[in-house]
């Protein structure tokens, strides 16, 4: 692992954490082609659970096999690989030590219709330890009427993970009765989502790249009066990063729905320009043919390295 | 027990599991007339609980007696016998060591009307150990509004079962407000149900043989664009098996409602042709006279052996 | 205690149970005027809680005093005395060792109106041990929308009771949105109720004497096609006993509302003729003057002894 | 403490209890001007929580101070002082050993509107031990749709309190969807409320003095047929005391809303005449000027002593 | 720390508490420019969570950085700094020992719409210990339909905090279906809110400065009959302080929404004149430029010192 001055600087932001957790943060930051730069590209594969296997893997059927994703993450030089329990169990022994793992501790399928969005808890901190993971992952839906249950479950898992020396990655996706469809990616909501995850104790925060939309009336006034810059994606990313403790928490961004290579790279360049710490890129990676996926991931990494 | 190369290959798919759990998977795979082939035929008798005793046992009144089913499973050469707490307690000492047992840990009766389908937890991992079982069984209803409670209970039971060296068998039956009646056996839903069980950490997954129906609009597009083959039962079975980690999880199929012998065998041949790992056959076995039931079960086993 | 061949035979049905639990089953079967016959008459007094003190005890005011019931059960030669926590606490020390006690672990009053029937848990396994009880008692309402909570609470209590060497008596009373008023005592429902209690692990099952009514359409067909005999009370009792593991679980019947002596005895003769294991008789006992109550209980016992 | 023959007789009713609990019952019975008589007058001050501070203490502002009530209870010669956590914490060290304390473990304020009445748990058995209390207090609302939660919480607290050597005082106040406004003090309901508390294991039961009203149709018939006497307050008190295990549980009565001295004393004389064990008198005590309050409490005690 | 006679006097009000908790109360009272006076000014920064980062910090962007608030609280001479988990974790090691910390254990965001107001639990007592805090903080909403859950969670946290030697600060903010918008700051409701927090065991109670409005009809009569003075802010503060155990609990007041300096100081002078123990001042502090904020906080402290 590359423990560079930048990694040490980032470590200084987490000074309340134990050596165990700092070690695992170092593993996330010190691994792969971006190792030591303070930037991250993570491969997440929870779409089989969230969208179903055919929608996720039929475009590139090699992806039905859990080992495929371990190997893809290793070969592309990602910082980490994140997946639900089943996918990690399938390869954790075979790939032990080859790449940091993140166990997604909650998941939703798209078969059930719930009153308010909330994922089921599908893993535990002890399972993450059993599988040799560096971190746990957890998704919250700020804006959901079931918010309290989610925050409280995350709180307990976070306390346990830190006590046991793991890092905590939080997917913060506003959704539910409290936000409109457009509001889910509004810039004020994205900043708020990052703040909530940071206050809940996350080490790494994942949000969606924000749009120019502003959702909350009370917030709109402030954006106007204070002249917060949100015109470009880079502006908005900078605002979201600032919203997570003035840039002193690792904030990464999702790649979103599958799209063309240039579309992906343009967005990544905006994220990098705004000071984003990296990307978590699933469908745009594993639904492409392997060689193409690695090429794209390398291009993404290069975009971040250029700003490191 | 027959620990053949095929059993060892299947073992390799569960490399995160403890020797204790691998031993119990070996017991399931190494017992009975299909022992060592990697194929399974399991006798499940939870219909007394699920449909009531008269509907279940009056057609063959010998079945009121719990011992009958132990003996039937042993004599027919099944891989295992699965039942709720009461039925297993009644014979577990008398038949100790004669056949692997699976304790069904949750059950529904058909007297109550619940808002959303969810079974009651009626057993525990420690009860399974007390009764000498090789595995726990648990039913989830993906598509139910009570999905989260089910997945979370299963998660906790699965973690405990693995820690205590048992295998985990999941009945994955889509049902509830999120799926239509036809959708319960739709091919996309069946594949999704298998994926969910696999991601939740099941070692053995039981689903229903899928129909040609496609339930979810978002899925239909993918099936068409990617040309997923679903015309024959064998095609659909192959797709469901692929949906469970590219065939690296044991997927077995239910026998469904009681029907004629030829109907049963024709379906089994389709399952076998598609690469299904076996059948779990209840009413079609124990509601027939004993000799006829054994004959049918042997024919089913032969169909699987032909494809092993 | 009389450990007769019949008691040993009954013991053989519970071969998964610990010596501790077998001892307590032996206490239930070996005590009183029916000791050793395999038949039971139990005095239950939970009506003070369920219906209120005046409705329960004003007809025979001696019954306001908890000691009265202990003494009545002893003097009548009952197999056991069952009551809620308060009633047992009041006399358990004074009558220690004189008669097996069953602590009713849940109870309902008739003041509150709940959405779906479910009793409150009012005792614990440890309280049963503290009071020297031989068994715990628990009431389920199959057909209630709150079924799962009841089955799951019972499951946990049953596991604990067996681990601590107690026997488990389940009152199985179908009730709630899933069954009609007539259905509560329908013969198909009574058989189903006995099956559920047996599958949940009960050692002793109490149901109401069934009527000729059939509640469920799916069941009616089977009763007709298979020609299940339900014309006489004895027929129906035999069917319910068969429904509880082919007669290999102890099934006893409630005495129902207070009524004339001949009415009670006629019903008991029907139960005995059908192979029922006995009666649990509350109001018909303690609401009569003491001498009359003992006379009636003796007549009931004689009816069972005649069929033992 | 005065351990008189009457105290020993009362002790004999609680023969299932540990020496620790018997000691604390002896403290309640052996303290104050009524010490040793078997009668009790308890000062309860939870109105600050239940009705708000101004409504409770403005009529006699000395009562804002928690110490005031300790001193009042000591100086008036009460058997015990009962209050919520905060009030007891404020003086428990200063008044340690001067008077038995009862920690009220649940409380309601009158700001919130709940669907069905249920108090919040605001203390614990361990807090009661920490503060040197002799007993815990708990309020149930029979008739509430939230009955089960209350009975089950009380059950757990009662088991713990008895295991740790404390006594249990239950306020049993019928209220909620299952009873009419008049029914809350109906004589049948009051007797039923006393019975429920006794069955739940209470050592001391507090109910409201009953009116002549009968609430439940099923009960009315019994009152008429059996000729239960309810014409005078003394009759009704005798019936309620009988309803609590034929007078073998300590049943005390609330003083109700603040009223004139003669009104209070007339009611107390009726309670005493009917065999009530005493009064719990809050607002009628602490809302009067101190000297007047002591005078009234002494008069109340004298009324009970006259019947001891 | 300055352990003055006044601090010792205040200590005497908490005589049930352990030396550990008394030490932490002494830290809160003995620190900063008001150290030893018995008065407190606390800096709370939970607005990032409660209102979002832009609305909270854009007016003074230095506040996006968690370290800013630690330093501001230290430099202004506050008694303590209160914030949610994330904000405290970010600086607790760097500022260890420089100022007492209060971990806010529950928080709400303004994205979700809940049926009845209730915050999510976002921290724990053990986390407070890990971060070196002197106290835990918790917000209750009396008047909310979710009151019971809040009081019960607080109860458990309070018991644990006291057992582990921490102090307990309760934010008591009436809100929800049981109170009108005006009622949230009504004088009767404010007094009631202080009483509830005191009865629940709080050491320090925070309420809003009350208006002259009276919310509850039952209370209005008492205010009129007893002539409770509520005409001036000082009157109302005195009444609220009296409502919390006759002034024997520490009651402090919120600064409310951001406003002009003179508005803030005028209100503070009213609070001080009425005997309030101090202020908790967030937005009025951290949204001003740093020098201006320190100047304001000093003026506030001076106002309290004048009345100490």
Coordinates of N, CA, C and O in Angstrom, one line a residue, chain D residues 48-55 57-59 61 64-67 84-90 92-94 108-114 118-124 126-127 130-131 149, chain E residues 12-13 15-17 142-145 147-148 151-152 155 158-159 162 174 177-179 189 191-193 195-196 198-201 216 218-219 222-223 226 228 239 242-243 245-246 248-249:
Chain D
X48 N -47.3 16.6 38.8 CA -46.5 17.5 38.0 C -46.2 17.0 36.6 O -46.3 17.7 35.6
X49 N -46.0 15.7 36.5 CA -45.8 15.0 35.2 C -47.2 14.9 34.5 O -47.3 15.2 33.3
X50 N -48.2 14.4 35.2 CA -49.4 14.1 34.6 C -50.3 15.3 34.2 O -51.0 15.2 33.1
X51 N -50.3 16.3 35.0 CA -51.2 17.5 34.7 C -50.4 18.8 34.5 O -51.0 19.8 34.1
X52 N -49.1 18.8 34.7 CA -48.3 20.0 34.5 C -48.0 20.6 35.9 O -48.8 20.5 36.8
X53 N -47.0 21.4 36.0 CA -46.5 22.0 37.3 C -47.5 23.0 37.8 O -47.8 23.0 39.0
X54 N -48.0 23.9 37.0 CA -48.8 25.0 37.5 C -50.1 24.4 38.0 O -50.5 24.8 39.1
X55 N -50.8 23.6 37.3 CA -52.0 23.0 37.7 C -51.8 22.2 39.0 O -52.7 22.1 39.9
X57 N -49.0 22.6 41.4 CA -48.4 23.2 42.5 C -48.7 24.6 42.8 O -48.4 25.1 43.9
X58 N -49.3 25.3 41.8 CA -49.6 26.7 42.0 C -50.5 26.9 43.2 O -50.3 27.9 44.0
X59 N -51.5 26.1 43.5 CA -52.3 26.3 44.6 C -51.6 26.3 46.0 O -52.0 26.9 46.9
X61 N -47.6 26.7 46.4 CA -46.3 26.8 45.6 C -45.2 26.1 46.3 O -44.2 25.8 45.7
X64 N -43.7 23.0 44.5 CA -42.8 23.0 43.3 C -41.5 22.3 43.7 O -40.8 21.7 42.9
X65 N -41.2 22.4 45.0 CA -39.9 21.9 45.5 C -40.1 20.4 45.9 O -40.9 20.0 46.7
X66 N -39.3 19.5 45.3 CA -39.4 18.1 45.6 C -39.2 17.8 47.0 O -39.9 16.9 47.5
X67 N -38.4 18.5 47.7 CA -38.1 18.1 49.1 C -39.4 18.3 50.0 O -39.6 17.6 51.0
X84 N -42.4 10.0 40.4 CA -41.5 9.6 39.3 C -40.0 9.9 39.6 O -39.7 10.5 40.6
X85 N -39.2 9.4 38.6 CA -37.8 9.4 38.8 C -37.2 10.8 39.3 O -36.5 10.8 40.3
X86 N -37.5 11.9 38.6 CA -36.9 13.1 38.9 C -37.2 13.6 40.3 O -36.3 14.0 41.0
X87 N -38.4 13.5 40.7 CA -38.8 13.9 42.1 C -38.1 13.1 43.1 O -37.7 13.6 44.2
X88 N -38.0 11.8 42.9 CA -37.3 10.9 43.9 C -35.8 11.2 43.9 O -35.2 11.3 45.0
X89 N -35.2 11.3 42.7 CA -33.8 11.6 42.7 C -33.4 12.9 43.5 O -32.4 13.0 44.1
X90 N -34.3 13.8 43.4 CA -34.0 15.1 44.0 C -33.8 15.0 45.5 O -33.1 15.8 46.1
X92 N -33.8 11.7 47.4 CA -33.6 10.4 48.0 C -32.4 10.3 48.9 O -32.4 9.5 49.9
X93 N -31.4 11.0 48.6 CA -30.2 10.9 49.4 C -30.4 11.7 50.7 O -30.1 11.2 51.8
X94 N -31.0 12.9 50.6 CA -31.3 13.7 51.8 C -32.2 13.0 52.8 O -32.1 13.1 54.0
X108 N -47.6 9.6 32.1 CA -48.2 10.2 30.9 C -48.2 11.7 31.2 O -48.4 12.1 32.4
X109 N -48.0 12.5 30.2 CA -48.3 14.0 30.3 C -49.6 14.2 29.6 O -50.1 13.4 28.9
X110 N -50.2 15.4 29.8 CA -51.4 15.7 29.2 C -51.2 16.6 28.0 O -52.2 17.3 27.5
X111 N -50.0 16.6 27.4 CA -49.8 17.4 26.2 C -50.1 16.6 24.9 O -50.7 17.1 24.0
X112 N -49.7 15.4 24.9 CA -49.9 14.6 23.7 C -51.3 13.9 23.7 O -51.9 13.7 24.7
X113 N -51.7 13.7 22.5 CA -53.0 12.9 22.3 C -52.6 11.6 21.6 O -52.2 11.6 20.4
X114 N -52.7 10.5 22.3 CA -52.4 9.2 21.8 C -53.6 8.6 21.3 O -54.7 8.9 21.8
X118 N -51.7 5.0 26.9 CA -50.6 4.2 27.4 C -49.5 5.1 27.9 O -49.2 6.1 27.2
X119 N -49.0 4.9 29.1 CA -48.0 5.8 29.7 C -46.6 5.4 29.1 O -46.4 4.2 28.6
X120 N -45.7 6.3 29.2 CA -44.3 6.0 28.8 C -43.6 5.4 30.1 O -43.8 5.9 31.2
X121 N -42.7 4.5 29.8 CA -41.9 3.9 30.9 C -40.8 5.0 31.2 O -40.0 5.3 30.3
X122 N -40.7 5.4 32.4 CA -39.8 6.5 32.7 C -38.8 6.2 33.8 O -38.1 7.0 34.3
X123 N -38.8 4.9 34.3 CA -37.9 4.5 35.3 C -37.6 3.0 35.1 O -38.1 2.4 34.2
X124 N -36.8 2.5 36.0 CA -36.4 1.0 35.9 C -36.3 0.5 37.3 O -36.2 1.2 38.3
X126 N -33.7 -1.1 38.3 CA -32.4 -0.8 38.9 C -32.3 0.6 39.4 O -31.6 0.9 40.4
X127 N -33.1 1.6 38.8 CA -33.1 2.9 39.3 C -33.8 2.9 40.7 O -33.4 3.6 41.6
X130 N -31.2 1.8 43.1 CA -30.2 2.8 43.3 C -30.8 3.9 44.2 O -30.0 4.5 45.0
X131 N -32.1 4.2 44.2 CA -32.6 5.3 45.0 C -33.1 4.7 46.3 O -33.7 5.5 47.1
X149 N -49.2 -4.3 25.4 CA -47.9 -3.7 25.7 C -47.7 -3.3 27.1 O -46.7 -3.6 27.7
Chain E
X12 N -25.4 20.2 45.2 CA -26.3 19.7 46.3 C -27.7 19.3 45.8 O -28.4 18.5 46.3
X13 N -28.1 19.9 44.6 CA -29.4 19.5 44.0 C -29.4 18.1 43.4 O -30.4 17.6 43.0
X15 N -27.9 15.3 44.5 CA -27.3 14.4 45.5 C -27.5 12.9 45.3 O -26.9 12.1 45.9
X16 N -28.3 12.6 44.3 CA -28.5 11.1 44.0 C -27.4 10.7 42.9 O -27.3 9.5 42.6
X17 N -26.7 11.6 42.4 CA -25.8 11.3 41.3 C -24.4 10.9 41.8 O -24.0 11.2 42.9
X142 N -42.4 16.9 23.6 CA -43.7 16.7 24.3 C -44.8 17.2 23.4 O -44.7 18.2 22.7
X143 N -45.9 16.5 23.4 CA -47.0 16.9 22.5 C -47.1 16.0 21.2 O -48.1 16.0 20.5
X144 N -46.0 15.3 20.9 CA -45.9 14.5 19.8 C -46.6 13.2 20.1 O -46.6 12.6 21.2
X145 N -47.3 12.6 19.0 CA -47.9 11.3 19.2 C -46.9 10.2 19.4 O -47.2 9.1 19.8
X147 N -44.5 10.4 21.5 CA -43.9 10.8 22.8 C -43.3 9.6 23.5 O -42.2 9.7 24.0
X148 N -44.1 8.5 23.6 CA -43.6 7.4 24.4 C -42.3 6.9 24.0 O -41.4 6.6 24.8
X151 N -39.6 9.3 25.2 CA -39.3 9.3 26.6 C -38.6 8.0 27.0 O -37.7 8.0 27.9
X152 N -39.0 6.9 26.4 CA -38.5 5.6 26.8 C -37.0 5.5 26.3 O -36.2 4.9 27.0
X155 N -35.1 7.6 28.6 CA -34.9 6.9 29.9 C -33.8 6.0 29.9 O -32.9 6.0 30.9
X158 N -30.5 7.8 29.7 CA -30.2 8.6 30.9 C -29.7 7.6 32.0 O -28.7 7.9 32.6
X159 N -30.3 6.5 32.1 CA -29.8 5.5 33.1 C -28.4 5.1 32.8 O -27.6 5.0 33.7
X162 N -25.9 8.0 33.4 CA -25.6 8.2 34.8 C -24.7 7.1 35.4 O -23.8 7.4 36.2
X174 N -41.9 21.3 22.9 CA -43.2 20.8 22.6 C -43.5 21.0 21.1 O -43.2 22.0 20.6
X177 N -49.1 16.8 17.3 CA -50.5 16.9 17.2 C -51.2 17.4 18.5 O -52.3 18.0 18.5
X178 N -50.5 17.3 19.6 CA -51.1 17.7 20.9 C -51.0 19.2 21.2 O -51.6 19.7 22.2
X179 N -50.2 20.0 20.5 CA -50.0 21.4 20.7 C -50.2 22.2 19.5 O -49.7 21.8 18.4
X189 N -47.0 25.7 28.5 CA -46.4 24.6 27.9 C -44.9 24.6 28.2 O -44.3 23.5 28.4
X191 N -43.4 25.7 30.8 CA -43.2 25.2 32.2 C -43.4 23.7 32.3 O -42.7 23.0 33.0
X192 N -44.4 23.3 31.6 CA -44.7 21.8 31.5 C -43.5 21.1 30.9 O -43.1 20.0 31.4
X193 N -43.0 21.6 29.8 CA -41.9 21.0 29.2 C -40.7 20.9 30.1 O -39.9 19.9 30.1
X195 N -40.8 20.8 33.4 CA -41.1 19.8 34.4 C -40.9 18.4 33.9 O -40.4 17.5 34.6
X196 N -41.4 18.1 32.7 CA -41.2 16.8 32.1 C -39.8 16.4 32.1 O -39.4 15.3 32.5
X198 N -37.3 17.5 33.8 CA -36.8 17.3 35.1 C -37.3 16.0 35.7 O -36.5 15.2 36.3
X199 N -38.5 15.6 35.5 CA -39.0 14.3 36.0 C -38.3 13.2 35.3 O -38.2 12.1 35.9
X200 N -37.9 13.4 34.1 CA -37.3 12.3 33.3 C -35.8 12.1 33.8 O -35.1 11.3 33.3
X201 N -35.3 13.0 34.6 CA -34.0 12.9 35.2 C -32.9 13.7 34.6 O -31.7 13.5 34.8
X216 N -53.4 25.5 27.3 CA -54.3 24.5 27.8 C -55.4 25.1 28.6 O -55.1 25.9 29.6
X218 N -57.4 23.9 30.8 CA -57.3 23.5 32.2 C -56.2 24.3 33.0 O -56.3 24.5 34.2
X219 N -55.2 24.6 32.2 CA -54.1 25.4 32.9 C -54.5 26.9 33.0 O -54.2 27.5 34.0
X222 N -56.0 28.0 36.3 CA -55.1 28.0 37.4 C -54.2 29.3 37.3 O -54.0 29.9 38.4
X223 N -53.8 29.6 36.1 CA -53.0 30.8 36.0 C -53.8 32.1 36.5 O -53.2 33.0 37.1
X226 N -54.7 31.6 40.5 CA -53.6 31.7 41.4 C -52.8 33.0 41.2 O -51.8 33.3 41.9
X228 N -50.7 33.8 38.7 CA -49.3 33.5 38.3 C -48.8 34.7 37.4 O -49.5 35.0 36.4
X239 N -41.2 31.7 36.1 CA -42.2 30.7 36.3 C -41.6 29.3 35.7 O -41.9 28.3 36.3
X242 N -39.1 28.0 38.1 CA -39.8 27.4 39.3 C -40.4 26.0 38.9 O -40.5 25.1 39.7
X243 N -40.9 25.9 37.7 CA -41.5 24.7 37.2 C -40.6 23.5 37.2 O -41.0 22.4 37.1
X245 N -38.6 22.1 39.5 CA -38.2 21.7 40.8 C -37.8 22.9 41.6 O -36.8 23.0 42.3
X246 N -38.6 24.0 41.5 CA -38.4 25.2 42.3 C -37.0 25.8 42.1 O -36.4 26.3 43.1
X248 N -34.3 24.2 41.3 CA -33.2 23.3 41.7 C -32.8 22.3 40.5 O -32.3 21.2 40.8
X249 N -33.1 22.7 39.3 CA -32.5 22.1 38.1 C -32.0 23.2 37.3 O -32.6 24.3 37.3

